[in-house]
XYZ file of C-alpha atoms in Angstrom:
519
model
C -4.219 1.122 -3.954
C -5.952 2.470 -7.769
C -3.739 2.584 -10.164
C -4.077 3.973 -13.947
C -4.129 1.638 -16.815
C -1.702 2.118 -19.373
C -3.173 2.101 -22.945
C -2.858 -0.361 -25.314
C -3.247 -0.236 -29.328
C -5.568 1.050 -32.054
C -4.601 1.456 -35.614
C -4.899 4.659 -38.094
C -5.428 3.492 -40.976
C -4.574 6.634 -42.862
C -0.830 5.522 -40.976
C -0.792 1.968 -42.067
C -1.840 2.051 -45.698
C 1.015 4.426 -46.482
C 2.909 1.141 -47.891
C 5.889 1.997 -46.396
C 5.598 0.343 -43.289
C 7.356 -3.037 -41.710
C 7.828 -4.690 -39.096
C 11.146 -6.418 -37.691
C 12.658 -7.882 -34.927
C 15.806 -7.342 -34.009
C 18.187 -9.737 -31.698
C 18.388 -8.068 -28.564
C 20.792 -8.955 -25.011
C 19.100 -9.238 -22.022
C 21.727 -7.831 -20.273
C 23.918 -5.082 -21.414
C 25.742 -4.889 -18.243
C 27.404 -8.054 -17.548
C 29.545 -10.106 -19.290
C 29.003 -13.775 -19.784
C 32.126 -15.777 -20.539
C 31.249 -17.624 -23.684
C 29.380 -15.761 -26.115
C 27.195 -18.680 -26.077
C 25.986 -18.289 -22.950
C 24.703 -15.056 -23.744
C 20.666 -14.395 -23.461
C 18.272 -12.882 -26.368
C 15.369 -11.505 -26.689
C 13.657 -10.786 -30.246
C 13.282 -6.492 -30.541
C 10.396 -5.284 -33.009
C 10.579 -2.122 -34.219
C 8.494 -0.773 -36.984
C 10.547 1.503 -40.264
C 9.702 3.243 -43.363
C 12.083 3.937 -45.776
C 9.744 5.574 -48.221
C 11.005 8.828 -47.413
C 14.303 9.108 -47.005
C 16.069 10.078 -49.252
C 19.440 12.337 -50.611
C 19.690 15.514 -48.672
C 23.016 18.959 -49.801
C 25.727 17.036 -51.485
C 24.736 13.837 -51.620
C 24.217 13.483 -47.996
C 21.118 10.725 -47.278
C 18.447 12.087 -44.202
C 18.253 11.942 -41.042
C 16.406 9.246 -38.571
C 13.917 10.376 -36.938
C 13.746 7.496 -34.294
C 10.598 7.073 -31.860
C 11.966 5.341 -28.515
C 8.810 3.465 -27.513
C 7.370 3.521 -23.710
C 5.164 1.725 -21.871
C 2.386 -0.262 -24.052
C 2.494 -1.586 -27.774
C 4.706 0.266 -29.286
C 1.645 0.743 -32.664
C -0.201 3.024 -30.114
C 3.286 5.490 -30.958
C 3.146 4.969 -34.757
C -0.611 5.150 -34.535
C -0.660 8.112 -32.804
C 2.657 10.411 -33.580
C 1.723 12.751 -36.353
C 4.714 15.165 -35.714
C 7.173 12.060 -37.415
C 4.666 11.234 -40.298
C 4.004 15.058 -41.247
C 7.448 15.795 -41.128
C 9.628 12.449 -42.452
C 9.331 13.981 -46.591
C 10.132 17.052 -45.926
C 13.481 16.310 -44.280
C 14.076 13.450 -46.734
C 14.154 10.874 -43.592
C 13.523 6.910 -42.442
C 11.266 6.860 -39.760
C 11.873 4.153 -37.009
C 9.408 3.006 -33.750
C 11.283 0.852 -31.398
C 9.189 -1.014 -28.666
C 9.927 -1.309 -24.882
C 11.550 -4.042 -23.499
C 8.392 -6.227 -21.949
C 5.692 -4.037 -23.849
C 3.994 -5.389 -26.448
C 5.739 -8.400 -28.456
C 8.832 -7.442 -27.084
C 8.803 -10.351 -24.559
C 11.878 -11.457 -23.388
C 10.409 -14.510 -21.520
C 6.946 -15.236 -23.091
C 4.172 -13.788 -23.290
C 3.743 -11.782 -19.915
C 7.361 -11.498 -19.620
C 7.097 -9.062 -16.074
C 5.314 -12.349 -14.356
C 8.468 -14.579 -14.829
C 11.147 -12.232 -14.125
C 11.470 -8.514 -14.220
C 14.305 -7.776 -13.048
C 15.631 -6.693 -16.721
C 13.048 -4.135 -17.030
C 14.811 -0.486 -16.566
C 15.182 2.143 -17.662
C 19.455 1.613 -18.432
C 18.706 -1.537 -20.365
C 15.620 0.492 -22.464
C 18.318 2.981 -23.659
C 21.461 0.567 -24.254
C 18.105 -1.207 -26.389
C 18.119 1.304 -28.872
C 21.658 2.305 -28.766
C 22.625 -1.289 -29.536
C 20.034 -0.988 -32.278
C 20.610 2.157 -33.451
C 24.252 1.411 -33.959
C 23.612 -1.889 -35.948
C 21.391 -0.407 -37.587
C 23.382 2.587 -38.886
C 26.579 0.339 -39.358
C 24.858 -2.960 -41.401
C 22.831 0.014 -43.640
C 23.527 -1.239 -47.195
C 27.015 0.658 -48.321
C 27.069 1.829 -45.403
C 24.046 4.352 -46.456
C 22.600 5.322 -42.822
C 26.024 5.895 -41.623
C 26.174 9.475 -41.771
C 22.433 9.983 -41.216
C 22.133 11.956 -37.187
C 19.241 10.220 -35.339
C 16.468 12.641 -34.149
C 15.418 11.041 -31.156
C 11.212 11.943 -30.503
C 9.350 11.072 -27.368
C 6.217 11.769 -25.251
C 5.451 11.356 -21.728
C 7.557 8.060 -20.626
C 9.012 8.586 -24.504
C 10.077 11.821 -23.620
C 12.017 10.889 -20.466
C 13.817 8.362 -22.550
C 14.392 10.726 -25.789
C 15.747 13.911 -23.454
C 17.711 10.717 -21.224
C 18.994 9.041 -24.913
C 20.958 12.451 -25.946
C 22.481 12.494 -22.570
C 23.513 8.804 -21.951
C 24.615 8.615 -25.611
C 25.188 11.449 -27.095
C 26.812 9.831 -30.178
C 24.055 7.885 -30.778
C 21.135 10.427 -30.631
C 22.439 14.128 -32.381
C 18.660 15.515 -30.434
C 16.207 15.123 -28.407
C 11.987 16.140 -29.094
C 10.998 15.509 -25.507
C 6.937 16.469 -25.246
C 5.687 16.520 -21.932
C 7.972 14.591 -20.464
C 8.108 14.329 -16.311
C 11.856 14.481 -15.718
C 11.225 15.967 -12.571
C 8.561 13.430 -11.217
C 11.188 12.144 -8.446
C 11.069 13.154 -4.245
C 14.365 15.199 -3.168
C 14.117 17.129 -6.778
C 14.061 21.114 -6.565
C 11.074 22.261 -6.113
C 8.621 19.229 -6.468
C 5.471 19.542 -5.273
C 3.555 16.671 -6.025
C 0.181 18.947 -4.789
C 0.644 20.831 -8.799
C -0.337 17.716 -10.522
C -3.937 18.099 -9.392
C -3.745 21.866 -9.026
C -3.394 21.847 -12.619
C -6.038 19.134 -13.182
C -8.532 21.894 -11.383
C -7.000 24.996 -13.998
C -8.600 22.968 -16.743
C -11.956 22.847 -14.947
C -12.201 26.147 -14.549
C -13.953 29.214 -16.877
C -9.499 30.340 -17.953
C -9.213 27.272 -19.611
C -13.029 26.943 -20.964
C -15.718 24.819 -18.936
C -17.980 25.855 -17.067
C -17.476 28.454 -14.278
C -19.540 26.528 -11.456
C -17.378 23.198 -12.710
C -14.886 23.481 -9.346
C -16.811 24.813 -6.659
C -19.112 22.420 -7.043
C -16.777 19.150 -7.726
C -15.223 20.029 -4.442
C -18.398 20.151 -2.644
C -19.364 17.037 -4.341
C -16.255 15.430 -3.224
C -17.074 16.194 0.433
C -20.397 15.237 0.860
C -19.260 11.700 -1.038
C -16.432 11.162 1.637
C -19.426 11.818 4.487
C -21.350 9.511 3.799
C -17.980 7.174 3.170
C -18.375 7.450 6.712
C -21.172 5.321 8.027
C -23.220 2.454 6.823
C -26.392 4.017 5.498
C -24.588 6.823 3.162
C -22.335 3.706 1.931
C -25.757 2.528 0.160
C -26.882 5.750 -0.347
C -23.899 6.654 -1.972
C -23.333 2.899 -4.091
C -26.907 3.991 -4.863
C -25.974 7.337 -6.492
C -23.326 6.061 -8.339
C -25.313 3.672 -9.574
C -22.346 0.872 -8.712
C -22.428 -2.725 -9.448
C -21.411 -4.222 -6.255
C -21.914 -2.040 -2.828
C -19.739 -0.507 -0.791
C -18.625 -2.442 1.861
C -16.257 0.036 4.157
C -14.677 2.963 4.767
C -11.784 1.814 2.505
C -14.398 1.171 -0.894
C -15.506 4.949 -0.108
C -11.897 5.505 -0.485
C -11.671 3.834 -4.029
C -14.855 5.178 -5.510
C -13.517 8.821 -4.292
C -10.175 7.755 -6.307
C -11.891 6.623 -9.351
C -13.524 9.257 -9.538
C -10.409 11.289 -9.323
C -9.500 9.172 -11.596
C -11.616 10.535 -14.342
C -11.056 14.169 -14.218
C -7.220 12.710 -14.248
C -7.877 11.319 -17.581
C -9.288 14.776 -18.469
C -7.004 16.851 -18.090
C -4.484 14.843 -19.974
C -6.542 14.185 -22.385
C -7.486 18.010 -22.945
C -7.660 17.735 -27.092
C -9.412 20.316 -29.025
C -10.834 17.239 -31.279
C -12.508 14.131 -29.944
C -9.652 11.656 -29.535
C -9.891 7.493 -28.603
C -6.236 8.330 -27.176
C -6.981 7.401 -23.862
C -10.102 6.136 -23.718
C -8.449 3.186 -25.752
C -11.924 2.973 -28.031
C -11.419 3.813 -31.226
C -15.143 3.341 -31.847
C -15.871 5.501 -29.216
C -13.237 8.114 -28.578
C -13.604 10.837 -25.421
C -15.114 13.851 -26.710
C -13.516 17.018 -27.981
C -11.938 19.583 -25.021
C -13.470 16.508 -22.268
C -13.466 18.150 -19.076
C -15.505 21.326 -20.167
C -17.331 18.081 -21.250
C -17.341 16.935 -18.103
C -18.572 20.114 -16.298
C -21.784 20.669 -18.353
C -22.454 18.177 -15.872
C -21.862 20.342 -12.691
C -23.860 23.255 -13.342
C -25.677 25.759 -10.951
C -28.697 23.814 -11.580
C -27.587 20.332 -10.245
C -26.567 21.937 -6.902
C -29.705 21.810 -5.141
C -28.800 18.997 -2.733
C -25.844 16.715 -1.749
C -27.341 13.999 -3.284
C -28.010 16.150 -7.185
C -24.208 16.464 -6.771
C -23.087 13.309 -6.298
C -25.150 12.976 -9.465
C -23.813 15.316 -11.362
C -20.456 13.929 -10.605
C -21.171 10.240 -11.398
C -22.305 11.779 -14.529
C -19.591 14.003 -15.392
C -17.152 11.021 -14.742
C -19.075 8.532 -17.396
C -17.555 11.102 -19.970
C -15.126 8.429 -19.830
C -16.248 5.597 -18.294
C -19.119 5.136 -20.226
C -17.990 6.859 -23.503
C -19.219 3.876 -25.330
C -22.896 4.739 -24.119
C -24.577 1.987 -22.752
C -22.743 0.872 -19.142
C -25.836 0.081 -16.625
C -23.643 -0.063 -13.716
C -20.036 0.710 -12.714
C -17.416 -2.059 -11.444
C -14.417 -0.245 -9.563
C -12.511 -2.971 -10.356
C -12.400 -3.120 -14.157
C -12.662 0.508 -15.174
C -10.407 3.139 -14.217
C -6.953 3.463 -12.251
C -7.809 0.169 -10.251
C -7.960 -1.645 -13.296
C -4.309 -0.898 -14.134
C -3.330 -2.625 -10.383
C -0.389 -4.498 -11.631
C 2.005 -5.149 -14.876
C 5.464 -3.899 -16.108
C 4.466 -0.261 -15.523
C 3.937 -0.648 -11.579
C 7.320 -2.767 -11.489
C 9.154 0.419 -13.594
C 6.969 2.354 -10.781
C 8.499 1.219 -7.935
C 11.854 0.932 -9.025
C 13.379 3.750 -10.588
C 10.020 5.870 -11.771
C 8.364 7.457 -9.004
C 5.920 8.802 -11.405
C 2.207 7.677 -10.554
C -0.325 10.535 -9.635
C -2.974 7.812 -8.205
C -3.322 7.628 -5.122
C -0.127 8.673 -4.187
C 0.085 12.369 -5.617
C -2.371 13.923 -2.911
C -4.709 16.835 -3.673
C -5.118 18.979 -0.887
C -9.008 19.805 -1.437
C -8.082 24.001 -0.667
C -5.776 24.472 -3.635
C -7.333 21.407 -6.260
C -11.161 20.744 -5.909
C -10.369 17.078 -4.427
C -10.108 16.772 -1.111
C -7.424 16.380 1.843
C -5.355 13.472 1.391
C -2.052 14.435 3.600
C 0.919 14.868 3.177
C 2.771 12.290 0.595
C 3.505 9.406 2.020
C 6.745 7.313 0.851
C 6.528 4.693 3.487
C 2.561 3.717 1.464
C 4.712 3.817 -1.478
C 6.760 0.917 -0.135
C 4.520 -0.600 1.482
C 2.733 -1.131 -1.067
C 5.713 -2.225 -3.507
C 7.372 -4.519 -1.626
C 4.324 -6.636 -1.268
C 4.059 -6.251 -5.316
C 7.215 -7.110 -6.188
C 9.510 -7.551 -3.074
C 11.333 -4.508 -4.147
C 12.102 -0.842 -2.159
C 11.898 1.851 -4.422
C 15.122 4.366 -4.748
C 12.889 7.565 -5.641
C 16.412 9.403 -6.142
C 17.881 7.075 -8.483
C 16.147 8.649 -11.824
C 17.607 12.208 -10.795
C 21.226 10.742 -9.562
C 21.021 9.067 -13.250
C 19.880 11.551 -15.528
C 19.937 15.017 -13.431
C 16.137 15.845 -12.450
C 16.244 19.300 -13.847
C 19.997 20.134 -14.201
C 20.457 20.097 -18.062
C 23.332 22.110 -17.600
C 25.557 19.943 -19.333
C 23.620 18.173 -22.365
C 22.612 20.414 -25.440
C 19.849 19.511 -28.426
C 17.375 18.902 -26.645
C 13.814 21.029 -26.743
C 11.355 20.153 -23.708
C 7.624 20.655 -24.847
C 4.844 21.418 -22.189
C 1.121 22.345 -22.285
C -0.880 24.421 -19.682
C -3.760 21.858 -19.576
C -1.447 19.112 -18.764
C -0.621 17.995 -14.734
C 2.577 16.022 -15.981
C 3.790 19.802 -17.034
C 3.893 20.205 -12.723
C 7.539 18.287 -13.182
C 9.210 19.517 -16.191
C 11.517 21.715 -17.609
C 9.892 24.329 -18.193
C 12.348 26.806 -18.526
C 15.620 27.006 -21.271
C 18.121 25.503 -19.380
C 20.983 27.076 -21.924
C 20.520 28.437 -25.522
C 20.360 24.863 -26.943
C 18.167 22.731 -23.831
C 15.097 24.743 -24.753
C 11.977 24.455 -23.102
C 8.287 25.743 -24.880
C 5.806 25.961 -23.273
C 2.048 25.052 -24.872
C -0.864 27.518 -22.820
C -3.868 25.284 -24.390
C -2.351 21.740 -24.941
C -2.721 18.818 -22.951
C -0.278 15.414 -22.914
C 1.978 15.599 -25.782
C -0.189 16.672 -27.749
C 2.656 18.722 -30.438
C 3.426 14.875 -30.968
C -0.200 14.712 -32.574
C -1.489 14.883 -35.876
C -2.649 18.442 -36.566
C -5.429 18.795 -37.226
C -8.556 21.908 -37.720
C -8.408 22.171 -34.925
C -5.529 22.686 -33.641
C -5.046 26.031 -31.131
C -2.481 28.540 -32.490
C 0.351 27.514 -29.751
C 0.542 24.121 -30.774
C 1.161 25.305 -34.250
C 3.908 27.130 -33.211
C 5.330 24.935 -31.290
C 5.557 22.208 -33.892
C 6.845 24.837 -36.003
C 9.779 25.540 -33.057
C 10.459 22.104 -32.511
C 10.396 21.423 -36.285
C 13.014 24.458 -36.560
C 15.483 23.780 -33.580
C 15.229 19.891 -35.587
C 16.143 20.748 -38.971
C 19.448 23.060 -37.444
C 20.420 19.693 -35.331
C 20.781 17.981 -38.386
C 22.614 20.838 -40.019
C 25.040 20.866 -37.278
C 25.323 17.546 -37.349
C 27.081 17.680 -41.390
C 28.654 20.441 -40.500
C 30.794 18.600 -37.827
C 31.128 15.082 -39.920
C 32.614 17.596 -42.775
C 35.053 18.572 -40.729
C 35.579 15.536 -39.209
C 36.285 14.089 -42.466
C 38.316 17.343 -43.665
C 40.855 16.819 -40.380
C 39.201 20.086 -39.823
C 38.265 19.556 -35.884
C 36.243 16.754 -33.843
C 32.941 14.457 -34.621
C 31.194 16.235 -31.546
C 29.756 19.785 -33.851
C 28.340 23.121 -32.118
C 25.889 23.343 -29.711
C 22.629 24.698 -31.092
C 22.721 28.824 -30.950
C 18.987 30.024 -30.357
C 17.609 33.106 -28.271
C 17.976 31.359 -25.054
C 17.300 33.271 -21.888
C 15.790 32.147 -18.673
C 12.529 32.015 -19.719
C 10.752 29.668 -21.672
C 9.436 30.032 -25.107
C 5.567 30.913 -24.161
C 3.519 30.355 -27.912
C 0.889 31.811 -26.959
C -0.321 33.108 -29.997
C -4.071 33.346 -29.911
């Protein structure tokens, strides 16, 4: 079954040349939730993290600055060190220490050696990862020289799954995390969550291909027609031979199932264009620093789907191939396409698939069905949990618990949480499962109409739309408020005038999100 490959690392020399970034390792428990009779029997592993203290300075009254903590997600943590400009660009103004922590089973944080997921993936859970982060931060603050970090409030940042982790850190460990910036966090991407409708994902992908989002007016209609022709051709041998030639496949399609795989392969490209629909060239999605996707990649792809190419079905399928080539031939030298080494199928196994099969459930291809009516793809039928269960049993010997994350962390119910900002982009299909409205005065939703997947966490550029500029300003204003609250609460606690919890943020509140379309 096709599945999206998760990005690996590329390095931004501007970050690494600052001379402050130190790679460290923390001795971490393998299992936080079972006790051994003897400490010597406790299994441990080395968890990698990066720390920068260059900007860490005293604030008002000589109190040390905050800690900006990135909750690493499903890749080598260096990817996030490289990409998270919101932290780097604000650290000096806040006098902040910077910490990026790597998620267990990814990058160099391998409990059982290389490819630990092949040895024993059972310790790869959200609960264990959150406990890792809380434990590391707890000891880092306690063990800092002269207790310098003891009073430093920790602000969690994260995007996508990392955004889910940052929000859940605030929910689960509010005594460790003073506030959380959760960008493009699909915390409601679980069957059974009220309002969950997986088809919405592809409707947002389709929106990116409309004139309203800056794409060619003919794009949606012609993409839909092309997929219809493709599905027809894949049903018989002569049609598959034609289709294999039109798509320039290295290996001809052998049966209708492979024809379906080709359709998913093409659909996966549009998924990537929507997630990575950034206003500047970026390698965050292509994972090739030397060959980034163009600015506004959905618009670039849609230039291939203009009316002039729609004279007959073969022209439309060739146009669809050329549109997908914006991703799959980003180097410009691909002679033929191998469905097994490019696109969603390339990420078919690995630790992310295990996490998806146990707790997370948030995988778009091929399990979020399109309709071919409310989107530009084809009718994939209803959401089918039995297909997912069959894959997970075969691949991992597990059966998913699709409601477990919602039970554990509340789904969309953040009424009892505080100091979290959820940001979502109008171009990002994962916003279908995000917190889109203010939950309370202190759990705030920010809408970024021209934003793709956690664009607000990226480095600022002159090409940034006004809405993302405003979103970053709003986020950091909230962060400053949380820091001030934390310091006030600590002072009150030390003076004997109150508890250590402090008051929650009081902002404009209301039932609607803060839409930051200032264009």
